[in-house]
Each structure stands twice: as structure tokens, then as C-alpha cells.
Short mmCIF file of C-alpha atoms in Angstrom, two decimals:
data_model
loop_
_atom_site.label_atom_id
_atom_site.label_comp_id
_atom_site.label_asym_id
_atom_site.label_seq_id
_atom_site.Cartn_x
_atom_site.Cartn_y
_atom_site.Cartn_z
CA UNK A 4 17.53 1.97 -1.11
CA UNK A 5 16.66 4.59 -3.03
CA UNK A 6 12.91 2.73 -3.44
CA UNK A 7 12.60 2.07 -0.07
CA UNK A 8 13.65 6.53 0.37
CA UNK A 9 11.08 7.16 -2.24
CA UNK A 10 8.16 5.38 -0.91
CA UNK A 11 8.73 6.57 2.27
CA UNK A 12 8.35 10.14 1.03
CA UNK A 13 4.76 8.78 -0.79
CA UNK A 14 5.67 7.43 -3.94
CA UNK A 15 3.00 5.07 -4.68
CA UNK A 16 5.14 3.50 -7.48
CA UNK A 17 8.38 2.74 -5.44
CA UNK A 18 5.77 1.20 -2.48
CA UNK A 19 4.13 -1.27 -5.16
CA UNK A 20 7.11 -1.88 -6.42
CA UNK A 21 8.43 -2.75 -3.52
CA UNK A 22 5.64 -4.84 -2.04
CA UNK A 23 6.21 -6.72 -4.93
CA UNK A 24 9.37 -7.86 -4.43
CA UNK A 25 8.20 -8.83 -0.94
CA UNK A 26 4.56 -10.56 -1.87
CA UNK A 27 5.85 -13.71 -2.47
CA UNK A 28 7.94 -13.73 0.56
CA UNK A 29 4.96 -12.96 2.77
CA UNK A 30 2.74 -15.07 1.22
CA UNK A 31 5.61 -18.00 1.71
CA UNK A 32 4.78 -17.11 5.64
CA UNK A 33 1.45 -16.80 5.55
CA UNK A 34 1.42 -20.71 5.23
CA UNK A 35 0.45 -22.37 8.53
CA UNK A 36 0.35 -26.03 8.83
CA UNK A 37 0.24 -26.36 5.25
CA UNK A 38 -2.40 -24.11 5.16
CA UNK A 39 -2.14 -20.47 3.35
CA UNK A 40 -3.94 -18.39 6.19
CA UNK A 41 -5.40 -15.38 4.47
CA UNK A 42 -5.24 -13.12 7.75
CA UNK A 43 -2.17 -13.73 7.97
CA UNK A 44 -1.18 -12.98 5.56
CA UNK A 45 -3.30 -9.21 5.38
CA UNK A 46 -1.31 -8.68 8.88
CA UNK A 47 1.61 -9.12 7.42
CA UNK A 48 1.15 -7.26 4.67
CA UNK A 49 0.23 -3.83 7.69
CA UNK A 50 3.45 -4.76 8.94
CA UNK A 51 5.05 -4.77 6.06
CA UNK A 52 3.78 -1.26 5.37
CA UNK A 53 4.66 0.02 8.82
CA UNK A 54 8.28 -1.39 8.62
CA UNK A 55 8.31 1.29 5.63
CA UNK A 56 7.13 3.72 7.54
CA UNK A 57 8.90 3.39 10.52
CA UNK A 58 12.25 2.16 8.76
CA UNK A 59 15.27 4.09 10.36
CA UNK A 60 17.50 5.12 6.94
CA UNK A 61 20.40 6.64 8.71
CA UNK A 62 20.92 3.62 11.09
#
């Protein structure tokens, strides 16, 4: 939770750590019919960033 809060406040290091933790999962779900889809991976990365920005830590 602390890492997420730090990333939300704009820490590049915290964001990079979060991304490193989830990068393999994003890659896993970017495979369609056995082929890695670079466009899908990029879209998921953008969505990942957006989710960090909008995540409500008070819930």
C-alpha cells in the first residue's frame, strides 16, 4: 500500500517498482492465440498507469 501511495504522489522509483512487479502479468495477458500482441501490451501498460492514478486508497 505504501508503494502505491508513493507512486500516486509522483515517485518515479515507486512506479517503476510497481511496474516491475506486474510486468510479467501484463505480458502474460498480452498473448492472443499463442502470439504476443505488442499493441495489446502497450494498451495494458497505459491502463496500468491510469489505474494507479485513479485507485482510491481510502476505500
